[in-house]
Each structure stands twice: as structure tokens, then as C-alpha cells.
PDB file of C-alpha atoms in Angstrom:
ATOM      1  CA  MET J   1      76.783  75.162 -32.952  1.00 54.00           C
ATOM      2  CA  SER J   2      77.016  71.427 -33.671  1.00 66.00           C
ATOM      3  CA  ARG J   3      74.849  68.902 -31.923  1.00 69.00           C
ATOM      4  CA  GLN J   4      76.482  66.086 -30.024  1.00 77.00           C
ATOM      5  CA  ARG J   5      75.896  62.615 -31.431  1.00 79.00           C
ATOM      6  CA  ARG J   6      73.573  60.497 -29.291  1.00 84.00           C
ATOM      7  CA  ASN J   7      74.332  56.860 -28.646  1.00 90.00           C
ATOM      8  CA  PHE J   8      71.535  54.450 -27.811  1.00 92.00           C
ATOM      9  CA  THR J   9      72.112  51.141 -26.076  1.00 94.00           C
ATOM     10  CA  ALA J  10      70.953  47.910 -27.670  1.00 93.00           C
ATOM     11  CA  GLU J  11      68.246  47.727 -25.003  1.00 94.00           C
ATOM     12  CA  GLN J  12      66.964  51.197 -25.878  1.00 94.00           C
ATOM     13  CA  LYS J  13      66.915  50.387 -29.594  1.00 95.00           C
ATOM     14  CA  ALA J  14      65.073  47.120 -28.951  1.00 94.00           C
ATOM     15  CA  ASP J  15      62.522  48.951 -26.823  1.00 95.00           C
ATOM     16  CA  VAL J  16      61.861  51.482 -29.599  1.00 95.00           C
ATOM     17  CA  VAL J  17      61.466  48.734 -32.215  1.00 95.00           C
ATOM     18  CA  ARG J  18      59.227  46.754 -29.853  1.00 95.00           C
ATOM     19  CA  ARG J  19      57.005  49.786 -29.262  1.00 96.00           C
ATOM     20  CA  HIS J  20      56.669  50.287 -33.003  1.00 95.00           C
ATOM     21  CA  LEU J  21      55.980  46.652 -33.906  1.00 94.00           C
ATOM     22  CA  LYS J  22      53.993  45.480 -30.891  1.00 94.00           C
ATOM     23  CA  ASP J  23      52.274  48.620 -29.631  1.00 94.00           C
ATOM     24  CA  LYS J  24      51.824  50.106 -33.132  1.00 95.00           C
ATOM     25  CA  VAL J  25      53.355  53.446 -32.137  1.00 94.00           C
ATOM     26  CA  ALA J  26      54.072  55.496 -35.259  1.00 96.00           C
ATOM     27  CA  ILE J  27      57.716  55.867 -36.222  1.00 95.00           C
ATOM     28  CA  SER J  28      57.280  59.614 -36.577  1.00 95.00           C
ATOM     29  CA  GLN J  29      56.015  59.820 -32.989  1.00 96.00           C
ATOM     30  CA  LEU J  30      58.911  57.720 -31.676  1.00 95.00           C
ATOM     31  CA  ALA J  31      61.414  59.817 -33.629  1.00 95.00           C
ATOM     32  CA  THR J  32      59.957  63.016 -32.195  1.00 95.00           C
ATOM     33  CA  GLU J  33      60.103  61.626 -28.648  1.00 94.00           C
ATOM     34  CA  LEU J  34      63.741  60.636 -29.062  1.00 94.00           C
ATOM     35  CA  GLY J  35      64.799  63.660 -31.076  1.00 92.00           C
ATOM     36  CA  ILE J  36      66.161  61.580 -33.957  1.00 93.00           C
ATOM     37  CA  GLN J  37      65.361  61.156 -37.626  1.00 94.00           C
ATOM     38  CA  PRO J  38      62.681  58.562 -38.507  1.00 95.00           C
ATOM     39  CA  ASN J  39      65.146  56.955 -40.908  1.00 96.00           C
ATOM     40  CA  GLN J  40      67.235  55.873 -37.910  1.00 95.00           C
ATOM     41  CA  ILE J  41      64.293  53.909 -36.499  1.00 95.00           C
ATOM     42  CA  TYR J  42      63.622  52.352 -39.910  1.00 96.00           C
ATOM     43  CA  GLN J  43      67.241  51.145 -39.892  1.00 96.00           C
ATOM     44  CA  TRP J  44      66.787  49.603 -36.430  1.00 96.00           C
ATOM     45  CA  VAL J  45      63.615  47.817 -37.564  1.00 95.00           C
ATOM     46  CA  ALA J  46      65.419  46.542 -40.673  1.00 94.00           C
ATOM     47  CA  ALA J  47      68.267  45.223 -38.505  1.00 93.00           C
ATOM     48  CA  VAL J  48      65.791  43.330 -36.321  1.00 93.00           C
ATOM     49  CA  MET J  49      64.018  41.867 -39.336  1.00 92.00           C
ATOM     50  CA  ALA J  50      67.321  40.786 -40.880  1.00 90.00           C
ATOM     51  CA  GLN J  51      68.074  38.764 -37.738  1.00 89.00           C
ATOM     52  CA  ALA J  52      64.548  37.353 -37.309  1.00 86.00           C
ATOM     53  CA  GLU J  53      65.241  33.997 -38.944  1.00 84.00           C
ATOM     54  CA  LYS J  54      67.958  33.233 -36.379  1.00 83.00           C
ATOM     55  CA  ALA J  55      65.249  33.024 -33.726  1.00 81.00           C
ATOM     56  CA  PHE J  56      63.800  29.974 -35.472  1.00 80.00           C
ATOM     57  CA  GLN J  57      66.979  28.158 -36.468  1.00 78.00           C
ATOM     58  CA  VAL J  58      67.657  24.816 -34.818  1.00 72.00           C
ATOM     59  CA  THR J  59      71.256  24.150 -33.923  1.00 67.00           C
ATOM     60  CA  PRO J  60      72.661  20.834 -35.211  1.00 66.00           C
ATOM     61  CA  GLY J  61      72.270  17.995 -32.751  1.00 61.00           C
ATOM     62  CA  ARG J  62      69.646  19.758 -30.689  1.00 56.00           C
ATOM     63  CA  ARG J  63      65.926  19.682 -31.021  1.00 56.00           C
ATOM     64  CA  SER J  64      63.912  22.853 -30.865  1.00 50.00           C
ATOM     65  CA  GLY J  65      62.767  23.384 -27.289  1.00 51.00           C
ATOM     66  CA  SER J  66      65.766  21.570 -25.799  1.00 61.00           C
ATOM     67  CA  LEU J  67      66.017  21.774 -22.021  1.00 59.00           C
ATOM     68  CA  GLN J  68      69.598  22.994 -22.135  1.00 63.00           C
ATOM     69  CA  THR J  69      69.547  26.780 -22.142  1.00 81.00           C
ATOM     70  CA  LYS J  70      72.226  29.170 -23.282  1.00 83.00           C
ATOM     71  CA  ILE J  71      73.188  29.725 -19.651  1.00 84.00           C
ATOM     72  CA  GLU J  72      73.757  26.016 -19.140  1.00 86.00           C
ATOM     73  CA  GLN J  73      75.767  25.823 -22.353  1.00 86.00           C
ATOM     74  CA  SER J  74      77.887  28.750 -21.203  1.00 88.00           C
ATOM     75  CA  LYS J  75      78.507  27.069 -17.844  1.00 90.00           C
ATOM     76  CA  ASP J  76      79.437  23.814 -19.593  1.00 90.00           C
ATOM     77  CA  ARG J  77      81.963  25.657 -21.777  1.00 92.00           C
ATOM     78  CA  GLN J  78      83.403  27.378 -18.705  1.00 94.00           C
ATOM     79  CA  ILE J  79      83.691  24.064 -16.825  1.00 96.00           C
ATOM     80  CA  LYS J  80      85.451  22.457 -19.784  1.00 94.00           C
ATOM     81  CA  ARG J  81      87.842  25.409 -20.082  1.00 95.00           C
ATOM     82  CA  LEU J  82      88.639  25.259 -16.347  1.00 95.00           C
ATOM     83  CA  GLN J  83      89.185  21.488 -16.501  1.00 96.00           C
ATOM     84  CA  GLU J  84      91.647  21.946 -19.372  1.00 95.00           C
ATOM     85  CA  LYS J  85      93.432  24.673 -17.413  1.00 94.00           C
ATOM     86  CA  LEU J  86      93.625  22.424 -14.341  1.00 95.00           C
ATOM     87  CA  GLN J  87      94.990  19.553 -16.441  1.00 95.00           C
ATOM     88  CA  LEU J  88      97.705  21.839 -17.819  1.00 93.00           C
ATOM     89  CA  LYS J  89      98.634  22.996 -14.303  1.00 94.00           C
ATOM     90  CA  ASN J  90      98.844  19.376 -13.135  1.00 94.00           C
ATOM     91  CA  GLU J  91     101.192  18.548 -16.015  1.00 92.00           C
ATOM     92  CA  VAL J  92     103.425  21.520 -15.170  1.00 92.00           C
ATOM     93  CA  ILE J  93     103.515  20.542 -11.487  1.00 94.00           C
ATOM     94  CA  SER J  94     104.416  16.971 -12.424  1.00 92.00           C
ATOM     95  CA  GLU J  95     107.286  18.143 -14.645  1.00 92.00           C
ATOM     96  CA  LEU J  96     108.583  20.482 -11.935  1.00 94.00           C
ATOM     97  CA  MET J  97     108.472  17.712  -9.333  1.00 94.00           C
ATOM     98  CA  GLU J  98     110.413  15.390 -11.653  1.00 92.00           C
ATOM     99  CA  GLU J  99     113.042  18.087 -12.227  1.00 92.00           C
ATOM    100  CA  ASN J 100     113.242  18.719  -8.480  1.00 93.00           C
ATOM    101  CA  VAL J 101     113.770  15.023  -7.702  1.00 92.00           C
ATOM    102  CA  LYS J 102     116.429  14.771 -10.428  1.00 91.00           C
ATOM    103  CA  ALA J 103     118.224  17.855  -9.091  1.00 91.00           C
ATOM    104  CA  LYS J 104     118.202  16.455  -5.554  1.00 90.00           C
ATOM    105  CA  LYS J 105     119.613  13.140  -6.791  1.00 90.00           C
ATOM    106  CA  ASP J 106     122.368  14.957  -8.703  1.00 89.00           C
ATOM    107  CA  ASN J 107     123.283  16.980  -5.584  1.00 88.00           C
ATOM    108  CA  GLY J 108     123.240  13.883  -3.374  1.00 84.00           C
ATOM    109  CA  ASP J 109     120.335  15.083  -1.261  1.00 74.00           C
ATOM    110  CA  LEU J 110     118.366  11.877  -1.925  1.00 67.00           C
TER     111      LEU J 110
END
């Protein structure tokens, strides 16, 4: 009988790595609790460590500790995208109105 593959969410993986690094819980104990091989947890820890330097990188044009959060940046991008979409709609409406006026003039309605 084959065992079904278990999938862990990113949150679950982060919690396991956090317990190991912060709470000093042994990897063997965590692996036993989860019913997985210890090597899998070592891979998760390695993935976290490989991404650790990104936590300290400063984006160009912004100082570390800037007041603008990722949420604000996301909202700014969304506002800009919606403004561009609105501008495009306004251009289309303008073109349609011009065509409508021209058609009415050609038909003698104006």
C-alpha cells in the first residue's frame, strides 16, 4: 500500500523552521511529530537561509525603515493601474462620441 504524499503550506513550513531555529526544537522531534523525514526539514531550513539576505536588502531610492509599507506600495500600483484604465476608457468614449457626431452630420440629423 502506498502512502499519499503530504503537502504543507508555506505557513506550516515557516512554523516548523521557526520552532527549530527559535525554540531550539530538535529536527528529529519535529520530523517525528509531522511524520516526515528529517531531510525534508533540513531542506526547508536551507531554503529560509538562502533567502535571508533579502530581508536586509535596501531597495533603490528608499532608505531602510521607510514609512511606505508594502501594502501602501501595492495600493499605489493599483491606483496607477486604475487611472491608466480610466484614461483608456475616456479616450475610447471620446472617439465613439466623435464618430457618433460625424455619423449624425452625414445623415443630416445635426
